[in-house]
Short mmCIF file of C-alpha atoms (C1' of nucleotides) in Angstrom, two decimals:
data_model
loop_
_atom_site.label_atom_id
_atom_site.label_comp_id
_atom_site.label_asym_id
_atom_site.label_seq_id
_atom_site.Cartn_x
_atom_site.Cartn_y
_atom_site.Cartn_z
CA MET A 1 -6.66 5.83 23.42
CA LEU A 2 -6.85 5.22 19.78
CA ILE A 3 -9.86 4.20 17.67
CA HIS A 4 -9.54 2.34 14.41
CA ALA A 5 -12.60 3.10 12.30
CA ASP A 6 -13.21 0.93 9.12
CA ALA A 7 -16.15 1.09 6.85
CA ASP A 8 -17.45 -2.44 6.14
CA ALA A 9 -17.34 -3.69 2.45
CA PHE A 10 -16.93 0.10 1.52
CA PHE A 11 -17.44 0.02 -2.22
CA VAL A 12 -20.62 -2.26 -1.94
CA SER A 13 -21.98 -0.38 1.06
CA VAL A 14 -21.78 2.83 -1.15
CA GLU A 15 -23.72 0.99 -3.90
CA VAL A 16 -26.32 -0.32 -1.48
CA ARG A 17 -26.95 2.97 0.12
CA ASP A 18 -27.50 4.47 -3.37
CA ASP A 19 -29.61 1.55 -4.61
CA PRO A 20 -31.47 0.26 -1.73
CA HIS A 21 -32.89 -2.76 -3.60
CA LEU A 22 -29.34 -4.32 -3.48
CA ARG A 23 -29.71 -4.45 0.25
CA GLY A 24 -29.38 -8.14 1.65
CA ARG A 25 -28.31 -9.44 -1.72
CA PRO A 26 -24.89 -10.93 -2.64
CA VAL A 27 -23.38 -7.93 -4.40
CA VAL A 28 -19.93 -7.61 -5.86
CA VAL A 29 -18.20 -4.59 -7.42
CA GLY A 30 -15.86 -5.10 -10.46
CA PRO A 31 -14.45 -4.03 -12.78
CA GLN A 32 -12.68 -7.27 -13.96
CA VAL A 33 -12.01 -8.85 -10.64
CA VAL A 34 -13.89 -8.62 -7.30
CA ALA A 35 -12.72 -5.41 -5.67
CA CYS A 36 -15.22 -5.71 -2.93
CA ALA A 37 -17.98 -8.29 -1.97
CA SER A 38 -20.97 -7.77 0.41
CA TYR A 39 -21.16 -10.08 3.42
CA GLU A 40 -23.92 -12.02 1.64
CA ALA A 41 -21.56 -12.72 -1.24
CA ARG A 42 -18.73 -13.43 1.12
CA ALA A 43 -20.91 -16.04 2.87
CA LEU A 44 -21.16 -17.85 -0.50
CA GLY A 45 -17.37 -18.05 -0.82
CA VAL A 46 -16.61 -14.84 -2.90
CA HIS A 47 -13.47 -13.03 -2.01
CA ALA A 48 -11.62 -10.01 -2.95
CA GLY A 49 -9.29 -10.51 -5.96
CA MET A 50 -11.37 -13.19 -7.60
CA PRO A 51 -11.78 -12.90 -11.29
CA LEU A 52 -15.46 -11.55 -11.86
CA ARG A 53 -16.06 -14.13 -14.53
CA HIS A 54 -15.14 -17.09 -12.37
CA ALA A 55 -17.22 -15.85 -9.67
CA LEU A 56 -20.17 -15.38 -11.83
CA ARG A 57 -19.86 -18.86 -13.33
CA ARG A 58 -19.87 -20.31 -9.95
CA TRP A 59 -22.46 -18.10 -8.30
CA PRO A 60 -24.89 -16.94 -11.10
CA GLU A 61 -26.92 -15.30 -8.33
CA LEU A 62 -24.30 -12.62 -7.75
CA VAL A 63 -25.35 -9.05 -8.46
CA VAL A 64 -22.63 -7.01 -10.05
CA ALA A 65 -22.68 -3.23 -9.27
CA GLU A 66 -20.88 -0.82 -11.51
CA PHE A 67 -17.46 0.35 -10.08
CA ARG A 68 -17.70 4.02 -9.50
CA GLY A 69 -14.26 5.21 -8.57
CA GLU A 70 -14.95 8.91 -8.26
CA THR A 71 -18.04 8.40 -6.17
CA TYR A 72 -15.87 6.29 -3.64
CA GLU A 73 -13.21 9.05 -3.60
CA SER A 74 -15.86 11.66 -2.75
CA VAL A 75 -17.48 9.56 -0.12
CA SER A 76 -14.16 8.82 1.39
CA ALA A 77 -13.45 12.54 1.68
CA ASP A 78 -16.70 12.77 3.57
CA LEU A 79 -15.89 9.98 5.86
CA MET A 80 -12.49 11.41 6.81
CA ALA A 81 -13.93 14.91 7.33
CA LEU A 82 -16.54 13.39 9.68
CA PHE A 83 -13.70 11.59 11.62
CA ARG A 84 -11.86 15.07 11.80
CA GLU A 85 -14.94 16.52 13.57
CA VAL A 86 -14.42 14.15 16.35
CA THR A 87 -10.57 14.78 16.54
CA PRO A 88 -8.15 16.51 14.30
CA LEU A 89 -5.69 13.64 15.04
CA VAL A 90 -6.68 11.43 12.25
CA GLU A 91 -4.43 9.14 10.20
CA PRO A 92 -6.14 7.68 7.10
CA GLY A 93 -5.03 4.08 6.37
CA SER A 94 -6.83 3.92 3.09
CA MET A 95 -9.97 5.19 1.52
CA GLU A 96 -12.24 3.64 4.02
CA GLU A 97 -10.21 3.38 7.27
CA ALA A 98 -8.39 5.63 9.80
CA PHE A 99 -6.91 5.67 13.23
CA LEU A 100 -8.32 8.40 15.51
CA ASP A 101 -6.42 9.68 18.58
CA VAL A 102 -9.05 10.52 21.05
CA SER A 103 -6.79 10.84 24.15
CA ALA A 104 -7.71 14.44 24.60
CA LEU A 105 -11.23 13.44 25.01
CA ASP A 106 -11.36 10.21 26.87
CA GLY A 107 -9.66 11.26 30.08
CA GLY A 108 -7.62 8.16 29.74
CA SER A 109 -10.48 5.78 30.04
CA VAL A 110 -11.13 2.90 27.67
CA ASP A 111 -14.80 3.02 28.39
CA GLU A 112 -14.95 6.60 27.50
CA ALA A 113 -13.16 5.94 24.31
CA GLY A 114 -15.50 3.11 23.68
CA ARG A 115 -18.54 5.50 23.97
CA ILE A 116 -16.91 7.99 21.64
CA ALA A 117 -16.39 5.21 19.09
CA ALA A 118 -20.05 4.05 19.47
CA ASP A 119 -21.16 7.57 18.80
CA LEU A 120 -19.00 7.89 15.83
CA ARG A 121 -20.38 4.67 14.36
CA ARG A 122 -23.86 6.13 14.83
CA ARG A 123 -22.97 9.41 13.24
CA VAL A 124 -21.40 7.73 10.13
CA ARG A 125 -24.57 5.57 9.90
CA ARG A 126 -27.00 8.62 10.17
CA GLU A 127 -25.02 11.13 8.08
CA LEU A 128 -23.33 9.01 5.34
CA GLY A 129 -25.62 5.89 5.48
CA LEU A 130 -22.57 3.61 5.91
CA PRO A 131 -21.72 0.78 8.35
CA VAL A 132 -18.46 1.30 10.22
CA SER A 133 -16.84 -1.00 12.55
CA ALA A 134 -14.49 0.30 15.25
CA GLY A 135 -11.74 -1.17 17.55
CA VAL A 136 -10.61 0.79 20.51
CA ALA A 137 -7.21 0.18 22.36
CA ARG A 138 -4.09 1.82 23.77
CA ALA A 139 -2.06 1.43 20.47
CA LYS A 140 -2.60 0.91 16.66
CA LEU A 141 -1.99 -2.83 16.61
CA PHE A 142 -4.72 -3.75 19.08
CA ALA A 143 -7.13 -1.13 17.74
CA LYS A 144 -6.79 -2.54 14.38
CA LEU A 145 -7.03 -6.18 15.35
CA ALA A 146 -10.15 -5.11 17.38
CA SER A 147 -11.89 -3.35 14.45
CA ARG A 148 -11.20 -6.49 12.40
CA ARG A 149 -12.85 -8.55 15.18
CA ALA A 150 -15.75 -6.24 15.24
CA LYS A 151 -16.67 -6.65 11.68
CA PRO A 152 -19.25 -6.44 10.33
CA ASP A 153 -20.81 -3.37 11.91
CA GLY A 154 -19.57 -3.80 15.33
CA LEU A 155 -17.41 -2.39 18.17
CA VAL A 156 -14.77 -4.02 20.14
CA VAL A 157 -12.91 -2.42 23.12
CA VAL A 158 -9.64 -3.90 24.33
CA ASP A 159 -8.80 -3.07 27.89
CA ALA A 160 -5.13 -3.26 29.32
CA ASP A 161 -5.68 -6.60 30.97
CA THR A 162 -7.10 -8.25 27.66
CA GLU A 163 -4.20 -6.76 25.80
CA ALA A 164 -1.62 -8.19 28.14
CA ARG A 165 -3.21 -11.69 28.04
CA VAL A 166 -3.53 -11.72 24.24
CA ARG A 167 -0.40 -10.18 23.05
CA PRO A 168 2.10 -13.16 23.68
CA ARG A 169 -0.40 -15.50 21.94
CA LEU A 170 -0.71 -13.49 18.68
CA PRO A 171 0.62 -15.21 15.65
CA VAL A 172 3.32 -13.16 14.13
CA ALA A 173 1.90 -13.85 10.64
CA ASP A 174 -1.16 -11.94 11.73
CA LEU A 175 0.63 -8.74 12.57
CA TRP A 176 0.05 -5.73 10.43
CA GLY A 177 3.12 -5.25 8.19
CA VAL A 178 4.33 -8.85 8.39
CA GLY A 179 3.45 -10.44 5.08
CA PRO A 180 4.31 -13.93 3.69
CA MET A 181 8.03 -13.24 3.22
CA THR A 182 8.70 -11.95 6.79
CA ALA A 183 6.44 -14.56 8.29
CA GLY A 184 8.60 -17.11 6.43
CA LYS A 185 11.87 -15.87 7.75
CA LEU A 186 10.45 -15.57 11.31
CA HIS A 187 9.10 -19.16 11.23
CA ASP A 188 12.59 -20.39 10.01
CA ALA A 189 13.88 -18.66 13.06
CA GLY A 190 11.37 -20.53 15.18
CA ILE A 191 9.26 -17.40 15.86
CA VAL A 192 5.59 -18.19 15.40
CA HIS A 193 3.90 -16.38 18.20
CA VAL A 194 4.90 -12.97 19.72
CA ALA A 195 5.91 -14.88 22.83
CA ASP A 196 8.62 -16.61 20.78
CA LEU A 197 10.24 -13.19 20.22
CA CYS A 198 11.40 -13.34 23.87
CA GLY A 199 15.27 -13.06 23.88
CA TRP A 200 15.51 -11.72 20.40
CA THR A 201 17.26 -8.44 19.74
CA VAL A 202 16.78 -6.00 16.88
CA GLU A 203 20.23 -6.83 15.71
CA ALA A 204 19.57 -10.72 15.81
CA LEU A 205 16.46 -10.30 13.72
CA VAL A 206 18.30 -8.09 11.27
CA GLU A 207 20.80 -10.90 10.87
CA ARG A 208 17.97 -13.06 9.76
CA ARG A 209 17.32 -10.58 7.07
CA ILE A 210 14.32 -8.92 8.72
CA ALA A 211 14.25 -5.28 7.58
CA LYS A 212 15.39 -3.01 10.57
CA PRO A 213 12.23 -0.87 11.00
CA GLN A 214 10.38 -4.13 10.96
CA ALA A 215 12.71 -5.70 13.49
CA LYS A 216 12.27 -2.71 15.90
CA ASN A 217 8.56 -3.00 15.56
CA LEU A 218 8.45 -6.61 16.42
CA VAL A 219 10.58 -6.15 19.46
CA ALA A 220 8.30 -3.18 20.51
CA ILE A 221 5.05 -5.38 20.06
CA ARG A 222 6.79 -8.02 22.36
CA ASP A 223 7.42 -5.50 24.98
CA GLY A 224 4.14 -3.75 24.71
CA THR A 225 5.73 -0.45 23.64
CA ASP A 226 4.33 -0.57 19.99
CA ASP A 227 3.14 2.45 18.06
CA ALA A 228 0.40 4.53 19.50
CA THR A 229 1.26 7.56 17.51
CA VAL A 230 -1.25 8.84 14.90
CA LYS A 231 0.59 10.37 12.05
CA LEU A 232 -1.15 13.20 10.07
CA PRO A 233 -1.06 12.76 6.44
CA GLY A 234 1.22 14.67 4.22
CA PRO A 235 0.74 15.46 0.47
CA ARG A 236 0.67 12.24 -1.56
CA LYS A 237 3.89 11.22 -3.17
CA SER A 238 2.88 9.84 -6.25
CA VAL A 239 -0.16 9.38 -8.55
CA SER A 240 -0.56 6.40 -10.89
CA SER A 241 -2.58 4.89 -13.54
CA THR A 242 -2.48 1.24 -14.80
CA ILE A 243 -4.65 -0.61 -17.03
CA SER A 244 -4.85 -4.24 -17.81
CA LEU A 245 -4.13 -4.94 -21.55
CA GLY A 246 -6.49 -8.10 -21.58
CA ARG A 247 -4.57 -10.75 -23.38
CA PRO A 248 -0.79 -10.87 -23.03
CA THR A 249 0.78 -8.75 -25.89
CA ARG A 250 4.18 -8.21 -27.20
CA GLN A 251 3.17 -5.57 -29.64
CA ARG A 252 5.15 -2.43 -29.09
CA SER A 253 2.44 -0.19 -30.46
CA ARG A 254 -0.15 -1.52 -27.99
CA VAL A 255 2.07 -1.04 -24.94
CA ARG A 256 3.08 2.49 -26.16
CA GLU A 257 -0.64 3.31 -26.67
CA SER A 258 -1.46 2.16 -23.26
CA LEU A 259 1.27 4.20 -21.63
CA GLN A 260 0.10 7.32 -23.32
CA HIS A 261 -3.48 6.75 -22.10
CA ASN A 262 -2.16 6.15 -18.62
CA VAL A 263 -0.13 9.38 -18.59
CA ILE A 264 -3.24 11.26 -19.32
CA ARG A 265 -5.35 9.40 -16.89
CA ALA A 266 -2.68 9.98 -14.09
CA LEU A 267 -2.57 13.73 -14.84
CA ASP A 268 -6.48 13.65 -14.71
CA ARG A 269 -6.40 11.93 -11.41
CA LEU A 270 -4.09 14.73 -10.03
CA GLY A 271 -7.31 16.83 -9.85
CA ASP A 272 -6.87 20.13 -8.13
CA ASP A 273 -3.29 19.29 -7.02
CA PRO A 274 -0.97 21.87 -8.91
CA ARG A 275 2.27 20.11 -8.34
CA PRO A 276 4.26 19.06 -11.45
CA ALA A 277 5.66 15.48 -11.79
CA THR A 278 9.14 15.09 -10.87
CA ARG A 279 9.66 11.68 -12.47
CA VAL A 280 7.74 9.17 -14.66
CA ASP A 281 7.89 5.49 -13.78
CA VAL A 282 6.79 2.81 -16.11
CA HIS A 283 5.21 -0.31 -14.64
CA LEU A 284 4.92 -3.45 -16.59
CA ARG A 285 3.46 -6.90 -15.56
CA PHE A 286 4.43 -9.93 -17.51
CA ASP A 287 2.36 -13.00 -18.11
CA ASP A 288 4.55 -15.03 -15.87
CA GLY A 289 3.59 -12.70 -12.96
CA ALA A 290 6.88 -10.72 -12.92
CA THR A 291 6.85 -7.06 -12.55
CA LEU A 292 9.35 -4.42 -13.82
CA VAL A 293 9.67 -0.62 -13.15
CA SER A 294 11.71 1.62 -15.23
CA GLN A 295 12.12 5.15 -13.98
CA GLY A 296 12.13 7.93 -16.41
CA ALA A 297 14.00 10.99 -15.16
CA LEU A 298 12.80 14.45 -16.18
CA GLU A 299 15.15 17.33 -16.86
CA GLU A 300 12.74 19.55 -14.91
CA PRO A 301 9.33 18.95 -13.13
CA THR A 302 6.51 19.27 -15.55
CA ARG A 303 2.88 18.45 -16.28
CA ASP A 304 3.20 18.64 -20.04
CA PRO A 305 1.52 15.56 -21.34
CA ALA A 306 3.59 15.41 -24.43
CA THR A 307 6.92 15.54 -22.43
CA LEU A 308 5.77 13.07 -19.86
CA VAL A 309 4.62 10.56 -22.70
CA GLY A 310 7.98 10.93 -24.40
CA VAL A 311 9.97 10.26 -21.20
CA ALA A 312 7.72 7.19 -20.41
CA LEU A 313 8.15 5.77 -23.87
CA ALA A 314 11.82 6.18 -23.57
CA ALA A 315 11.84 4.33 -20.35
CA LEU A 316 9.88 1.73 -21.83
CA GLU A 317 12.49 1.30 -24.65
CA ARG A 318 15.24 0.86 -21.93
CA THR A 319 13.50 -2.28 -20.70
CA ALA A 320 14.04 -4.47 -23.70
CA TYR A 321 10.58 -5.80 -22.90
CA GLU A 322 9.90 -7.32 -26.14
CA ASP A 323 12.99 -9.33 -26.29
CA ASP A 324 12.48 -12.18 -24.01
CA GLY A 325 9.45 -13.85 -25.33
CA ARG A 326 7.09 -12.98 -22.42
CA GLY A 327 3.79 -11.04 -23.00
CA ILE A 328 2.90 -7.97 -21.16
CA VAL A 329 -0.55 -8.13 -19.38
CA VAL A 330 -0.57 -4.78 -17.42
CA ALA A 331 1.02 -1.44 -18.30
CA GLY A 332 0.89 1.69 -16.19
CA VAL A 333 2.65 4.88 -15.20
CA ALA A 334 3.26 6.50 -11.88
CA LEU A 335 4.11 10.25 -11.66
CA ALA A 336 6.35 11.12 -8.72
CA LEU A 337 5.33 14.35 -6.92
CA PRO A 338 7.63 16.82 -5.05
CA ALA A 339 7.02 17.08 -1.23
"C1'" DT B 1 -6.94 -19.46 -9.14
"C1'" DC B 2 -2.56 -15.83 -8.90
"C1'" DT B 3 -6.41 -12.18 -11.38
"C1'" DG B 4 -7.06 -5.56 -10.70
"C1'" DG B 5 -5.50 -0.96 -9.44
"C1'" DG B 6 -3.71 2.49 -6.22
"C1'" DG B 7 -0.51 3.39 -2.81
"C1'" DT B 8 3.98 3.49 0.97
"C1'" DC B 9 8.27 2.41 2.71
"C1'" DC B 10 12.83 0.01 2.74
"C1'" DT B 11 17.33 -1.78 0.80
"C1'" DA B 12 21.26 -2.23 -2.16
"C1'" DG B 13 24.52 -0.82 -5.50
"C1'" DG B 14 26.63 2.66 -8.37
"C1'" DA B 15 28.09 7.28 -9.51
"C1'" DC B 16 29.85 11.44 -7.81
"C1'" DC B 17 31.62 14.90 -4.64
"C1'" DC B 18 34.58 16.30 -0.68
"C1'" DT C 1 49.32 8.82 -6.05
"C1'" DC C 2 47.01 5.87 -3.00
"C1'" DT C 3 43.59 4.93 0.80
"C1'" DG C 4 39.76 5.88 3.84
"C1'" DG C 5 35.46 7.78 5.19
"C1'" DG C 6 31.21 10.31 4.66
"C1'" DG C 7 27.27 12.24 2.17
"C1'" DT C 8 23.95 12.59 -1.46
"C1'" DC C 9 21.48 11.34 -5.59
"C1'" DC C 10 19.92 8.03 -8.79
"C1'" DT C 11 18.09 3.50 -10.29
"C1'" DA C 12 16.22 -1.01 -9.57
"C1'" DG C 13 13.74 -4.15 -7.01
"C1'" DG C 14 11.16 -6.18 -3.03
"C1'" DA C 15 7.74 -6.28 0.74
"C1'" DC C 16 3.54 -4.94 2.21
"C1'" DC C 17 -1.24 -2.60 2.69
"C1'" DC C 18 -6.29 -2.03 1.05
#
DNA sequence: TCTGGGGTCCTAGGACCC
DNA sequence: TCTGGGGTCCTAGGACCC
């Protein structure tokens, strides 16, 4: 069986843990938009992604906690380490969530897997002071749906009968990996629920412009043979830094300055990782919402800041970014890393 | 009310080589 | 000289996730 363990309102929970008088209050964590909101804040209507200023104007009672990126990274490392004490088969999904394969421990019993998950939740609460919700099921999809259902601070166990009953009724738009684009294409094809996939082949879905891996996944979900494999994480493939420029700008010097800063910050974020960058990508976002990536090839892998900045600036120049009248609102770089 | 920042994976087209 | 087929690398862009 698999457990999907997911820390509730992670950033805020860390802040509440470290400053107990925040407990029970409508707390949000910035910096400029709401990165995370406590359940009390969500009850008011606050949600992630909302500009902080708007949220504060509407709900002056909100408490804003400082965003402490490095702290979250380190608590996340502790959380994953704790998961790995339960089983080495841990696949992190993000800073605050992971799939755990406990098949070797549960003797094939959902109930036993449920007990392991309950125990895990207690341990995280005791040792890290954080609320974690968990879902237990045969495969990833239902484990993830179950943990979502379990929030906040709960546990949901999905047995085979429940899974079989619920599966056909799942809206495809709710499936993990199906976003607005894919959902739209599926709806156009008359596919709204998993049951509607009956009769569809992978090829037929690909003809409707569904990406092949996506199509395979959908057919597997319909057939109940969807992914139950926990993949161990490899080394990360890129490290990036992007910073909002505030007001839209067309000043070359401001964008160049930001890229320089971002190169330094990305190198800094590399931390102990000794690998050199193999490419520098420049990311821009314009005030009409469009984004652009310009790749900067390196003659050889390097971590030399001056070289990386030079290549980033050259990549910027190739974009003709200042010629079309739009302003730039976000600039950033991503350093590609060798495997 | 489309805003932050950090990631992964997939596809398509062109260049180049055999 | 022309045509076909296959592989790999590079770049750009899209979709999705938290």
